[in-house]
CSV table of C-alpha atoms in Angstrom, one decimal:
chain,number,residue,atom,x,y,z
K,262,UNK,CA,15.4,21.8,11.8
K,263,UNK,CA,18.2,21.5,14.6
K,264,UNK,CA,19.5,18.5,15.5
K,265,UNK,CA,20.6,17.2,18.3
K,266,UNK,CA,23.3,18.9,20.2
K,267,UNK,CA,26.0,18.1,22.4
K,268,UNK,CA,28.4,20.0,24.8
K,269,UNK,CA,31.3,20.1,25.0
K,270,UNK,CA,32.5,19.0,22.0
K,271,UNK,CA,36.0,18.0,23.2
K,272,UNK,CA,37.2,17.4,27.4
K,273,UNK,CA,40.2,16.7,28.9
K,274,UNK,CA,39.6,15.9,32.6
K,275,UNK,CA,42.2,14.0,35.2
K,276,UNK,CA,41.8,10.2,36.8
K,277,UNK,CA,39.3,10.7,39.8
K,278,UNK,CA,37.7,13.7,38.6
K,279,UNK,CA,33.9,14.0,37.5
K,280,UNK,CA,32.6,15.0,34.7
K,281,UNK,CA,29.1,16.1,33.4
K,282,UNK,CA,28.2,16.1,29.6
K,283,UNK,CA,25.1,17.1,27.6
K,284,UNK,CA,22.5,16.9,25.4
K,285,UNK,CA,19.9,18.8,23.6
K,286,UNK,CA,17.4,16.6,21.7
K,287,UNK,CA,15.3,17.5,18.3
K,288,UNK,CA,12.2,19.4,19.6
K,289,UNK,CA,9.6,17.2,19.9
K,290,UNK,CA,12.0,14.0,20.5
K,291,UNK,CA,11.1,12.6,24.0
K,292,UNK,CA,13.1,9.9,23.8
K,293,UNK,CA,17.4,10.3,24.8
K,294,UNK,CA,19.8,7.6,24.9
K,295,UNK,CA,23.8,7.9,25.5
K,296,UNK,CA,26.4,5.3,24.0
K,297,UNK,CA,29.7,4.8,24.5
K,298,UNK,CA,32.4,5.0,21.6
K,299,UNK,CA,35.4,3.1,22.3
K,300,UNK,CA,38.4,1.3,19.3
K,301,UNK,CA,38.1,-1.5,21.6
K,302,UNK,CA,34.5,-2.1,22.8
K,303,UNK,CA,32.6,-0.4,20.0
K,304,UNK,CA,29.4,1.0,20.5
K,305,UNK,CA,28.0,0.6,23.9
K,306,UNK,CA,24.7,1.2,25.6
K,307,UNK,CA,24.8,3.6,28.7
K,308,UNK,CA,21.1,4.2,29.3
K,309,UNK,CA,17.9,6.1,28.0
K,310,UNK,CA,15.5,8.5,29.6
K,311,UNK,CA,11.7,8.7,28.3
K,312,UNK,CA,9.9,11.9,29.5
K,313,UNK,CA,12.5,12.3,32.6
K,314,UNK,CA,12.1,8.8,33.3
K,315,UNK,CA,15.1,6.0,33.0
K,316,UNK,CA,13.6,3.3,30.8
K,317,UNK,CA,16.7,1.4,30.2
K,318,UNK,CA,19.9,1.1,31.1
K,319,UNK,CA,23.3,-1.2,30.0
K,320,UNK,CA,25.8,-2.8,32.0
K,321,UNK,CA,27.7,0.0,33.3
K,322,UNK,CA,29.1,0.7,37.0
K,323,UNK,CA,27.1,2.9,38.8
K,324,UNK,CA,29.6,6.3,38.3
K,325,UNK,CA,27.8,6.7,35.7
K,326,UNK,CA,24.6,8.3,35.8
K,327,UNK,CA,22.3,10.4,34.1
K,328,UNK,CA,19.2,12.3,33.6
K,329,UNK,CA,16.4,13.8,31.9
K,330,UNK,CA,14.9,17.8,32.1
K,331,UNK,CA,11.2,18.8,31.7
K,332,UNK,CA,12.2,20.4,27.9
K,333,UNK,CA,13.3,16.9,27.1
K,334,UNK,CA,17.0,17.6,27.7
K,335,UNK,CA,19.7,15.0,28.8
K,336,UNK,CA,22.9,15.2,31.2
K,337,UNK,CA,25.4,12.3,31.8
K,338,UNK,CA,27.8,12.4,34.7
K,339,UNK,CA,30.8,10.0,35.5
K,340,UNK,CA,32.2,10.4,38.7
K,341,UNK,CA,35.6,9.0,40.0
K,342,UNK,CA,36.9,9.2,36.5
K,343,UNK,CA,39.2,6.4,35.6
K,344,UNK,CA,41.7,6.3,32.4
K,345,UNK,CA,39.2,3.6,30.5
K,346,UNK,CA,36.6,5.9,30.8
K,347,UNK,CA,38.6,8.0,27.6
K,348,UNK,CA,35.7,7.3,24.9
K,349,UNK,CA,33.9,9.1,22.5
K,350,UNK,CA,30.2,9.6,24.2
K,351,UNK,CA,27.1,10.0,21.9
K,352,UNK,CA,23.4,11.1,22.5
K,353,UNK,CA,20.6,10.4,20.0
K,354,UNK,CA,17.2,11.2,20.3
K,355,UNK,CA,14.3,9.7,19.0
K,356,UNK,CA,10.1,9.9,18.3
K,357,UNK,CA,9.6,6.7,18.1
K,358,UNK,CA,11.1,2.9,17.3
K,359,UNK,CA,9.8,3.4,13.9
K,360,UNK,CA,11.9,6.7,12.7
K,361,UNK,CA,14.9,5.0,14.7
K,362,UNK,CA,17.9,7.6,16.3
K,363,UNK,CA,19.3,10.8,15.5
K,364,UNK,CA,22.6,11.3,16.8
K,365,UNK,CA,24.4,14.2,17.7
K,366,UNK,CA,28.0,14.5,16.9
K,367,UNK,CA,29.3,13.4,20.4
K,368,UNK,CA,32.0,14.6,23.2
K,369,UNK,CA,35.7,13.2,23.4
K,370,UNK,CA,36.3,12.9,26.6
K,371,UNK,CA,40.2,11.9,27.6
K,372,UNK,CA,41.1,11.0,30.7
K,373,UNK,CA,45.0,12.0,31.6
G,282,UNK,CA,19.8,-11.5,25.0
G,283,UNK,CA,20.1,-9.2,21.5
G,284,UNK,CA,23.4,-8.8,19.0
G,285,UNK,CA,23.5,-8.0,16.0
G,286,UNK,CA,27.2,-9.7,14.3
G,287,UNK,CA,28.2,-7.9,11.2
G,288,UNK,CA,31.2,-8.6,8.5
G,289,UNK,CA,34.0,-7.9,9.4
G,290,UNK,CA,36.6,-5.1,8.2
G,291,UNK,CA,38.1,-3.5,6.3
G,292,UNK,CA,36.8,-3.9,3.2
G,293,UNK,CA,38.5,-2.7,-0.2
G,294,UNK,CA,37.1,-1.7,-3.5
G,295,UNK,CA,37.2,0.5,-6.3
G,296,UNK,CA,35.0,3.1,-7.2
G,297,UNK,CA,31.9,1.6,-9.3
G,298,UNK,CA,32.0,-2.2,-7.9
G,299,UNK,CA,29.4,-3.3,-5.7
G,300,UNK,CA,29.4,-3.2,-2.2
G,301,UNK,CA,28.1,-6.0,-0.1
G,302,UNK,CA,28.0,-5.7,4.0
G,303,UNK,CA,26.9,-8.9,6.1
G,304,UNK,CA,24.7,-8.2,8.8
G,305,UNK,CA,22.5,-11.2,10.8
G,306,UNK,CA,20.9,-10.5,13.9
G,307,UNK,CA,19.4,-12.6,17.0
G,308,UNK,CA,16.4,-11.2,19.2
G,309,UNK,CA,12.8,-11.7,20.3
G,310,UNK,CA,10.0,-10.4,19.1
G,311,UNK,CA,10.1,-8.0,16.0
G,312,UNK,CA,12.9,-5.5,16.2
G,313,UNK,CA,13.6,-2.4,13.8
G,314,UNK,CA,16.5,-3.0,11.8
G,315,UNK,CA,19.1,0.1,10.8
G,316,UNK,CA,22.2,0.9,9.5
G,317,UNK,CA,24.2,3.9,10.4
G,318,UNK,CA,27.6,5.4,8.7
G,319,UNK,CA,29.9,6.8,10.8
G,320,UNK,CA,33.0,9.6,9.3
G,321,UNK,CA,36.0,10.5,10.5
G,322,UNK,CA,35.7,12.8,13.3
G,323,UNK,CA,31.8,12.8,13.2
G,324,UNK,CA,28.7,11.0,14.9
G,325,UNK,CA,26.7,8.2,13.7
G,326,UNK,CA,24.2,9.2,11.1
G,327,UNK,CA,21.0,7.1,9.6
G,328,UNK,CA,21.1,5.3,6.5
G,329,UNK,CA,18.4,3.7,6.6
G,330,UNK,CA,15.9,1.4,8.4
G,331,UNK,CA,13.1,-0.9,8.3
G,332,UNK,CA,10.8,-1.8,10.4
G,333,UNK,CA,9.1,-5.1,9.7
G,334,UNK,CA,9.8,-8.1,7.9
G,335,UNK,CA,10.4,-8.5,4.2
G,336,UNK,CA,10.5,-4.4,4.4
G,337,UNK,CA,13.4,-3.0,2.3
G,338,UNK,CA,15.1,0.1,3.4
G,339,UNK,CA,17.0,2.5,0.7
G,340,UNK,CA,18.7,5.9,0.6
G,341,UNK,CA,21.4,7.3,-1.6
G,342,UNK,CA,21.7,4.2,-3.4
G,343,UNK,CA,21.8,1.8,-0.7
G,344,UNK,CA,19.4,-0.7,0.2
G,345,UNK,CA,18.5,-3.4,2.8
G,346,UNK,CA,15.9,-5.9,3.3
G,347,UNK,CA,14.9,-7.5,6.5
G,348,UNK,CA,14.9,-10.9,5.8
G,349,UNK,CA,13.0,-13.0,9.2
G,350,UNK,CA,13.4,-16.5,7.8
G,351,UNK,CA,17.3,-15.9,8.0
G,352,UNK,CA,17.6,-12.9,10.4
G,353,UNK,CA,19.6,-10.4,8.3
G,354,UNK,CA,19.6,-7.4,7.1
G,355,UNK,CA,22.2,-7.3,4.9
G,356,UNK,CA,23.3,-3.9,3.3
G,357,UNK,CA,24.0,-3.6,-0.7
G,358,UNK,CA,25.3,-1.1,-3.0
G,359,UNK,CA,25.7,-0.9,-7.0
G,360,UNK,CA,27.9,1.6,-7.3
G,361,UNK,CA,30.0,2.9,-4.6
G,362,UNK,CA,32.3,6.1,-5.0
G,363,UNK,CA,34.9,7.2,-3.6
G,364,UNK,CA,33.0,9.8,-0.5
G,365,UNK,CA,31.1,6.2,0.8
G,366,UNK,CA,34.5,5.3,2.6
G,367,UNK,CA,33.3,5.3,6.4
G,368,UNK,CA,32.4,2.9,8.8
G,369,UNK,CA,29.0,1.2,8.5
G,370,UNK,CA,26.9,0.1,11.4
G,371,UNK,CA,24.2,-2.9,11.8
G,372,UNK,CA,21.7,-1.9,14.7
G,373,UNK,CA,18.8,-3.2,15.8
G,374,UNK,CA,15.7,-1.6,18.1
G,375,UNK,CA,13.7,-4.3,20.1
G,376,UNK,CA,10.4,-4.6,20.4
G,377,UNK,CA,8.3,-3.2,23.3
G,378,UNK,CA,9.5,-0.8,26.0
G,379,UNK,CA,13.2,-1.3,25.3
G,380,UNK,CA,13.0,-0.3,21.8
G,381,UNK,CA,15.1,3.0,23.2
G,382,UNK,CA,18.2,0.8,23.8
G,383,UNK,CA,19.9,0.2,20.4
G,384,UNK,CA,21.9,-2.9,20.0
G,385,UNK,CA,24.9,-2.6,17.4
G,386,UNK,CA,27.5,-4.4,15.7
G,387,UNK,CA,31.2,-4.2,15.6
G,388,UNK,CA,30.7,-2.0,12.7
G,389,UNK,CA,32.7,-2.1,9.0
G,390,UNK,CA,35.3,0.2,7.6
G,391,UNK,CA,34.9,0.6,4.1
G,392,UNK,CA,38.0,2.0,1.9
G,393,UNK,CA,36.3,2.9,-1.6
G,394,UNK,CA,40.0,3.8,-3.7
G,395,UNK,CA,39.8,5.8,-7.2
C-alpha cells in the first residue's frame, strides 16, 4: 500500500517569505502529525490534526500553522520565514497509538 | 512533562558484536514505547514498538522490552552488520488524547565497520 507522501521533496525559499508544505496520509490513517528535523534541536513536535481537528500542538510560535482536509490530508504553513526555520519537516500518520507512526520521507526546506 | 533520554552517540562496532542502545523514559500514565531508524537522506522508519509493560518488541533482529519498574526500553542486537549503521530513535506515545504527539530522544548514530 502507499505510504505516506510529502511535497515538495526539496525548497529553497528567502527570509520573510511563506511557505506551505504537504502531506498525504496512508488511506484509512486519520491521524497527522508534523515534526521538525533540526542537527541542533533534534526531533520536534509541531502539532497533530485528528479528523480536521488540531488535537495537539508543541511549543512553536504561531507562524506556524497547519491543517487537516476532509480525505484526511495535511498542509503546514510558516509564514514570515526566518533563517532557523532551515529544517528537515516530517509528516507521519497514524491508526492508532497502538500501530504507532508512519513517516513519510520529509521536505528540506532552506531558508537563504 | 514527557522525555524520553537516550545514549548518547556515536557508537562504534564491528560487524557481528552486539549492539546495546540505552533508552529510559519519564511520563504519566502508560505510554507506547518505539524505536525508529533513521538513513542518510531518508525519513524516520518503525522498528519496532510496544505497547504495554513487560511487552517485548522485535523486528529484523532487534528487540526491546518495556521495562515499568525501571522505565526503559532499551534496544538490543546480536549481530549487527554492516547496512544497520543509521541513527536510532527512542519515542514514546502518551496515554490518552495526546497519544498523537510523539516525544523523542536525541537519537544515536550507530557506525557498524567491516
Amino acid at each position: 500500500k502507499a505510504g505516506v507522501t510529502q511535497t515538495p521533496r526539496y525548497l529553497i525559499k528567502t527570509r520573510g517569505q511563506q511557505v506551505t508544505l504537504s502531506c498525504s496520509p496512508i488511506s484509512g490513517h486519520r491521524s497527522v502529525s508534523w515534526y521538525q528535523q533540526t542537527p541542533g534541536q533534534g526531533l520536534q513536535f509541531l502539532f497533530e490534526y485528528f479528523s480536521e481537528t488540531q488535537r495537539n500542538k508543541g511549543n512553536f510560535p504561531g507562524r506556524f500553522s497547519g491543517r487537516q482536509f476532509s480525505n484526511s490530508r495535511s498542509e503546514m504553513n510558516v509564514s514570515t520565514l526566518e533563517l532557523g526555520d532551515s529544517a528537515l519537516y516530517l509528516c507521519a500518520s497514524s491508526l492508532s497509538s497502538e500501530w504507532g507512526y508512519t513517516f513519510g520521507s520529509g521536505t528540506r526546506l532552506t531558508v537563504v | 512533562g514527557d522525555s524520553v533520554t537516550q545514549m548518547e552517540g556515536p557508537v562504534t562496532l564491528s560487524e557481528e558484536a552486539f549492539l546495546t542502545i540505552n533508552c529510559t523514559y519519564t511520563a504519566t500514565g502508560y505510554p507506547s514505547l518505539f524505536w525508529y531508524v533513521q538513513y542518510p537522506g531518508e525519513g524516520l522508519q518503525l522498528l519496532l514498538k510496544a505497547t504495554k509493560a513487560d511487552d517485548k518488541g522485535s523486528n529484523k533482529g532487534f528487540e526491546a522490552t518495556y521495562r515499568k519498574e525501571t522505565t526503559s526500553f532499551h534496544l538490543e542486537k546480536g549481530s549487527v552488520q554492516v547496512s544497520d549503521s543509521a541513527v536510532y530513535f527512542c519515542a514514546l506515545s502518551p496515554s490518552g488524547d495526546s497519544w498523537g504527539k510523539l516525544q523523542f530522544g536525541a537519537g544515536t548514530q550507530v557506525v557498524v565497520t567491516p
